[in-house]
Amino acid sequence: MKTFLKEFKDFALKGNVLDMAVGIIIGGAFTAIVNSLVADILNPLLGLFVGNNFASLTATIGSVKFTYGNFIMAVINFLLVALVLFLIIRSINRMTSLVKKPEEEAAPTTKICPYCKSEIPIDATRCPHCTSELDQAS
């Protein structure tokens, strides 16, 4: 039982698990913000332009009422949420690319043997493939 509790403690306190938990919690809060933006600001603006509240669209066939307007609003909400998330993530990626310093190119660690054209270590003085002696300039 002690080893089980120790293994569980090691698992639960790993950095990846804690990072994931924080990400899920922040993601939930962020979802509420994006949903409010779409439902409370963008949908009413869309209603102003279209001149209709899609949620009120219904059709009755016999005694069955189809609220197809709710489906239309769900599709529009999905597209608006996807657009808002795309714009936010795109902005964040652009900001982080401005902050990141360009990585310097690493010095080459290999060179090509001028005789057999094999890839060899940069500081080799003899090719391990064809055994040719190499100039230090090669």
XYZ file of N, CA and C in Angstrom:
414
model
N 0.828 -1.198 0.000
C 0.000 0.000 0.000
C 0.870 1.258 0.000
N 2.001 1.188 0.718
C 2.893 2.345 0.768
C 3.478 2.647 -0.600
N 3.844 1.598 -1.330
C 4.414 1.840 -2.656
C 3.357 2.416 -3.595
N 2.109 1.970 -3.449
C 1.029 2.518 -4.268
C 0.864 4.006 -3.993
N 0.832 4.390 -2.708
C 0.675 5.805 -2.363
C 1.873 6.618 -2.832
N 3.077 6.047 -2.726
C 4.267 6.764 -3.188
C 4.214 6.952 -4.704
N 3.836 5.888 -5.442
C 3.730 5.997 -6.890
C 2.678 7.014 -7.294
N 1.539 7.013 -6.581
C 0.487 7.977 -6.895
C 0.952 9.397 -6.602
N 1.643 9.593 -5.494
C 2.170 10.925 -5.150
C 3.163 11.387 -6.208
N 4.054 10.496 -6.639
C 5.026 10.854 -7.679
C 4.323 11.226 -8.979
N 3.275 10.458 -9.318
C 2.530 10.743 -10.537
C 1.793 12.069 -10.431
N 1.080 12.286 -9.336
C 0.238 13.475 -9.178
C 1.055 14.753 -9.062
N 2.259 14.647 -8.576
C 3.065 15.851 -8.379
C 4.093 16.066 -9.483
N 4.014 15.275 -10.538
C 4.891 15.522 -11.682
C 4.547 16.865 -12.294
N 5.521 17.516 -12.856
C 5.300 18.814 -13.479
C 4.273 18.778 -14.584
N 4.278 17.736 -15.398
C 3.344 17.657 -16.517
C 1.903 17.583 -16.042
N 1.648 16.819 -14.994
C 0.287 16.673 -14.490
C -0.195 17.993 -13.910
N 0.662 18.671 -13.163
C 0.271 19.959 -12.591
C 0.060 21.001 -13.682
N 0.916 21.010 -14.679
C 0.748 21.942 -15.794
C -0.562 21.678 -16.520
N -0.876 20.404 -16.727
C -2.121 20.053 -17.395
C -3.329 20.490 -16.571
N -3.275 20.289 -15.252
C -4.386 20.687 -14.391
C -4.599 22.196 -14.436
N -3.528 22.946 -14.360
C -3.636 24.404 -14.437
C -4.187 24.811 -15.799
N -3.734 24.159 -16.858
C -4.235 24.462 -18.199
C -5.718 24.194 -18.337
N -6.191 23.103 -17.757
C -7.616 22.777 -17.829
C -8.443 23.802 -17.068
N -7.983 24.194 -15.902
C -8.725 25.181 -15.101
C -8.756 26.530 -15.811
N -7.628 26.974 -16.310
C -7.586 28.250 -17.032
C -8.397 28.142 -18.322
N -8.347 26.989 -18.975
C -9.143 26.776 -20.178
C -10.628 26.894 -19.907
N -11.079 26.379 -18.755
C -12.492 26.508 -18.382
C -12.886 27.957 -18.182
N -12.039 28.708 -17.509
C -12.330 30.128 -17.297
C -12.294 30.886 -18.626
N -11.342 30.537 -19.473
C -11.227 31.192 -20.769
C -12.435 30.870 -21.642
N -12.940 29.647 -21.535
C -14.135 29.254 -22.279
C -15.318 30.123 -21.900
N -15.455 30.411 -20.612
C -16.553 31.268 -20.170
C -16.438 32.664 -20.772
N -15.238 33.175 -20.868
C -15.031 34.508 -21.445
C -15.386 34.512 -22.929
N -14.902 33.515 -23.653
C -15.162 33.459 -25.093
C -16.652 33.240 -25.351
N -17.287 32.345 -24.592
C -18.726 32.113 -24.771
C -19.530 33.369 -24.473
N -19.149 34.126 -23.455
C -19.843 35.374 -23.144
C -19.649 36.390 -24.256
N -18.444 36.481 -24.791
C -18.194 37.398 -25.897
C -19.096 37.063 -27.087
N -19.198 35.783 -27.401
C -20.017 35.373 -28.538
C -21.500 35.577 -28.248
N -21.971 35.089 -27.087
C -23.405 35.130 -26.787
C -23.904 36.538 -26.474
N -23.097 37.329 -25.762
C -23.571 38.619 -25.276
C -23.216 39.798 -26.173
N -22.226 39.645 -27.038
C -21.810 40.777 -27.870
C -21.961 40.465 -29.360
N -21.354 39.368 -29.811
C -21.356 39.099 -31.244
C -22.727 38.656 -31.771
N -23.419 37.789 -31.038
C -24.742 37.352 -31.509
C -25.744 38.505 -31.600
N -25.845 39.394 -30.593
C -26.749 40.539 -30.764
C -26.364 41.436 -31.934
N -25.048 41.627 -32.159
C -24.617 42.417 -33.318
C -25.037 41.736 -34.615
N -24.910 40.424 -34.656
C -25.343 39.676 -35.830
C -26.854 39.815 -36.022
N -27.607 39.797 -34.926
C -29.055 39.991 -35.002
C -29.423 41.359 -35.537
N -28.618 42.378 -35.209
C -28.869 43.719 -35.747
C -28.678 43.762 -37.254
N -27.625 43.117 -37.737
C -27.349 43.133 -39.179
C -28.363 42.304 -39.962
N -28.716 41.144 -39.423
C -29.631 40.253 -40.121
C -31.074 40.692 -39.903
N -31.340 41.279 -38.758
C -32.695 41.735 -38.459
C -33.602 40.630 -37.967
N -32.997 39.537 -37.461
C -33.808 38.417 -37.010
C -33.075 37.686 -35.899
N -33.833 37.189 -34.930
C -33.280 36.339 -33.893
C -33.486 34.899 -34.349
N -32.413 34.231 -34.684
C -32.522 32.880 -35.235
C -33.146 31.897 -34.244
N -32.950 32.131 -32.944
C -33.468 31.202 -31.943
C -34.993 31.116 -31.983
N -35.655 32.137 -32.519
C -37.124 32.118 -32.557
C -37.684 31.410 -33.789
N -36.823 30.957 -34.686
C -37.297 30.281 -35.893
C -37.740 28.856 -35.555
N -38.983 28.543 -35.872
C -39.524 27.210 -35.614
C -40.388 26.770 -36.794
N -40.611 25.495 -36.854
C -41.534 24.934 -37.840
C -42.350 23.863 -37.125
N -43.634 23.829 -37.407
C -44.505 22.833 -36.792
C -45.051 21.926 -37.875
N -44.811 20.655 -37.689
C -45.340 19.647 -38.601
C -46.196 18.707 -37.753
N -47.487 18.770 -37.971
C -48.403 18.001 -37.136
C -48.371 18.566 -35.733
N -48.082 17.731 -34.769
C -47.991 18.203 -33.388
C -46.548 18.340 -32.917
N -45.614 18.189 -33.852
C -44.191 18.257 -33.506
C -43.645 19.625 -33.893
N -42.942 20.239 -32.929
C -42.359 21.570 -33.156
C -40.846 21.420 -33.364
N -40.351 21.863 -34.503
C -38.930 21.828 -34.812
C -38.359 23.221 -34.592
N -37.380 23.318 -33.696
C -36.735 24.609 -33.433
C -35.405 24.646 -34.197
N -35.519 24.749 -35.501
C -34.312 24.748 -36.333
C -33.494 26.020 -36.141
N -34.104 27.065 -35.598
C -33.366 28.288 -35.311
C -32.289 28.060 -34.268
N -32.563 27.193 -33.283
C -31.542 26.871 -32.276
C -30.345 26.183 -32.922
N -30.613 25.318 -33.899
C -29.521 24.657 -34.607
C -28.693 25.679 -35.390
N -29.365 26.591 -36.054
C -28.650 27.636 -36.807
C -27.793 28.466 -35.856
N -28.346 28.814 -34.683
C -27.575 29.596 -33.701
C -26.388 28.789 -33.178
N -26.557 27.475 -32.989
C -25.442 26.646 -32.524
C -24.321 26.624 -33.549
N -24.672 26.541 -34.833
C -23.653 26.558 -35.893
C -22.965 27.916 -35.929
N -23.751 28.994 -35.836
C -23.168 30.344 -35.841
C -22.280 30.540 -34.614
N -22.737 30.073 -33.447
C -21.917 30.183 -32.233
C -20.598 29.437 -32.392
N -20.661 28.235 -32.973
C -19.437 27.469 -33.187
C -18.471 28.245 -34.076
N -18.971 28.783 -35.167
C -18.102 29.515 -36.087
C -17.531 30.773 -35.432
N -18.345 31.463 -34.641
C -17.853 32.671 -33.965
C -16.820 32.334 -32.900
N -17.069 31.275 -32.121
C -16.097 30.865 -31.100
C -14.796 30.453 -31.769
N -14.876 29.699 -32.859
C -13.664 29.291 -33.576
C -12.914 30.510 -34.109
N -13.641 31.498 -34.631
C -13.011 32.716 -35.141
C -12.329 33.494 -34.021
N -13.024 33.646 -32.890
C -12.445 34.387 -31.766
C -11.202 33.680 -31.247
N -11.260 32.362 -31.083
C -10.090 31.619 -30.615
C -8.937 31.724 -31.608
N -9.249 31.631 -32.896
C -8.214 31.767 -33.908
C -7.528 33.126 -33.803
N -8.319 34.190 -33.663
C -7.738 35.529 -33.590
C -6.900 35.709 -32.331
N -7.368 35.171 -31.208
C -6.614 35.296 -29.958
C -5.312 34.513 -30.039
N -5.377 33.276 -30.497
C -4.164 32.447 -30.576
C -3.189 33.015 -31.589
N -3.704 33.529 -32.699
C -2.837 34.148 -33.698
C -2.124 35.366 -33.107
N -2.844 36.166 -32.335
C -2.227 37.340 -31.697
C -1.165 36.923 -30.694
N -1.465 35.906 -29.898
C -0.491 35.433 -28.906
C 0.751 34.896 -29.607
N 0.562 34.132 -30.675
C 1.714 33.601 -31.405
C 2.558 34.715 -32.006
N 1.916 35.752 -32.511
C 2.681 36.880 -33.069
C 3.452 37.610 -31.982
N 2.826 37.793 -30.814
C 3.522 38.471 -29.717
C 4.706 37.654 -29.227
N 4.528 36.340 -29.102
C 5.641 35.518 -28.625
C 6.760 35.443 -29.658
N 6.419 35.509 -30.945
C 7.483 35.495 -31.954
C 8.267 36.798 -31.939
N 7.655 37.899 -31.523
C 8.380 39.157 -31.407
C 9.315 39.152 -30.210
N 8.909 38.442 -29.144
C 9.699 38.404 -27.925
C 10.859 37.422 -28.044
N 10.634 36.312 -28.740
C 11.677 35.299 -28.861
C 12.862 35.849 -29.640
N 14.030 35.484 -29.170
C 15.241 35.858 -29.875
C 15.508 34.811 -30.949
N 15.957 35.247 -32.110
C 16.255 34.251 -33.150
C 17.396 33.351 -32.696
N 17.212 32.058 -32.931
C 18.240 31.100 -32.536
C 19.408 31.177 -33.507
N 20.594 31.112 -32.929
C 21.794 31.137 -33.764
C 21.977 29.757 -34.381
N 22.477 29.748 -35.600
C 22.736 28.474 -36.251
C 23.913 27.798 -35.567
N 23.764 26.511 -35.341
C 24.830 25.749 -34.712
C 25.956 25.530 -35.718
N 27.173 25.486 -35.203
C 28.324 25.239 -36.063
C 28.225 23.812 -36.604
N 28.655 23.602 -37.832
C 28.564 22.248 -38.387
C 29.453 21.276 -37.615
N 28.970 20.051 -37.459
C 29.739 19.027 -36.743
C 30.283 17.966 -37.688
N 29.885 18.040 -38.950
C 30.381 17.073 -39.930
C 30.814 17.794 -41.197
N 31.562 17.062 -42.014
C 31.958 17.563 -43.328
C 31.924 16.392 -44.297
N 32.101 16.672 -45.561
C 32.084 15.644 -46.594
C 33.511 15.341 -47.026
N 33.840 14.064 -47.078
C 35.168 13.652 -47.548
C 35.277 14.014 -49.027
N 36.334 14.720 -49.433
C 36.453 15.127 -50.837
C 36.738 13.941 -51.775
N 37.124 12.790 -51.227
C 37.471 11.643 -52.072
C 36.286 10.686 -52.266
N 35.638 10.284 -51.140
C 34.554 9.307 -51.270
C 33.174 9.919 -51.035
N 33.137 11.188 -50.701
C 31.901 11.933 -50.501
C 31.064 11.415 -49.336
N 31.669 10.749 -48.358
C 30.985 10.282 -47.158
C 30.971 11.398 -46.122
N 30.004 11.350 -45.251
C 29.920 12.338 -44.181
C 30.810 11.867 -43.033
N 31.688 12.770 -42.585
C 32.649 12.419 -41.535
C 32.678 13.539 -40.500
N 33.212 13.272 -39.302
C 33.311 14.323 -38.289
C 34.168 15.486 -38.784
N 33.840 16.671 -38.313
C 34.497 17.892 -38.793
C 35.993 17.912 -38.471
N 36.408 17.287 -37.354
C 37.814 17.345 -36.956
C 38.617 16.124 -37.404
N 38.038 15.291 -38.289
C 38.741 14.093 -38.764
C 39.924 14.485 -39.643
N 41.032 13.755 -39.472
C 42.200 13.968 -40.321
C 42.363 12.849 -41.335
N 41.607 11.766 -41.146
C 41.606 10.642 -42.085
C 40.163 10.157 -42.201
N 39.750 9.864 -43.409
C 38.381 9.404 -43.645
C 38.240 7.964 -43.156
N 37.254 7.669 -42.306
C 37.089 6.290 -41.827
C 36.530 5.357 -42.903
N 36.014 5.907 -44.004
C 35.429 5.083 -45.048
C 36.450 4.696 -46.117
N 37.190 5.689 -46.616
C 38.144 5.397 -47.696
C 39.591 5.486 -47.231
N 39.806 5.833 -45.997
C 41.119 5.960 -45.340
C 42.022 7.001 -45.975
N 41.467 7.934 -46.729
C 42.283 9.004 -47.313
C 42.673 9.986 -46.253
N 43.906 10.506 -46.389
C 44.336 11.552 -45.482
C 43.727 12.858 -45.952
N 43.199 13.617 -44.989
C 42.501 14.845 -45.308
C 43.320 16.054 -44.921
N 43.261 17.091 -45.719
C 43.863 18.366 -45.361
C 43.021 18.968 -44.242
N 43.614 19.741 -43.427
C 42.851 20.397 -42.365
C 41.866 21.428 -42.929
N 42.101 21.896 -44.147
C 41.218 22.876 -44.783
C 39.977 22.213 -45.335
N 39.947 20.882 -45.517
C 38.814 20.191 -46.137
C 37.583 20.292 -45.303
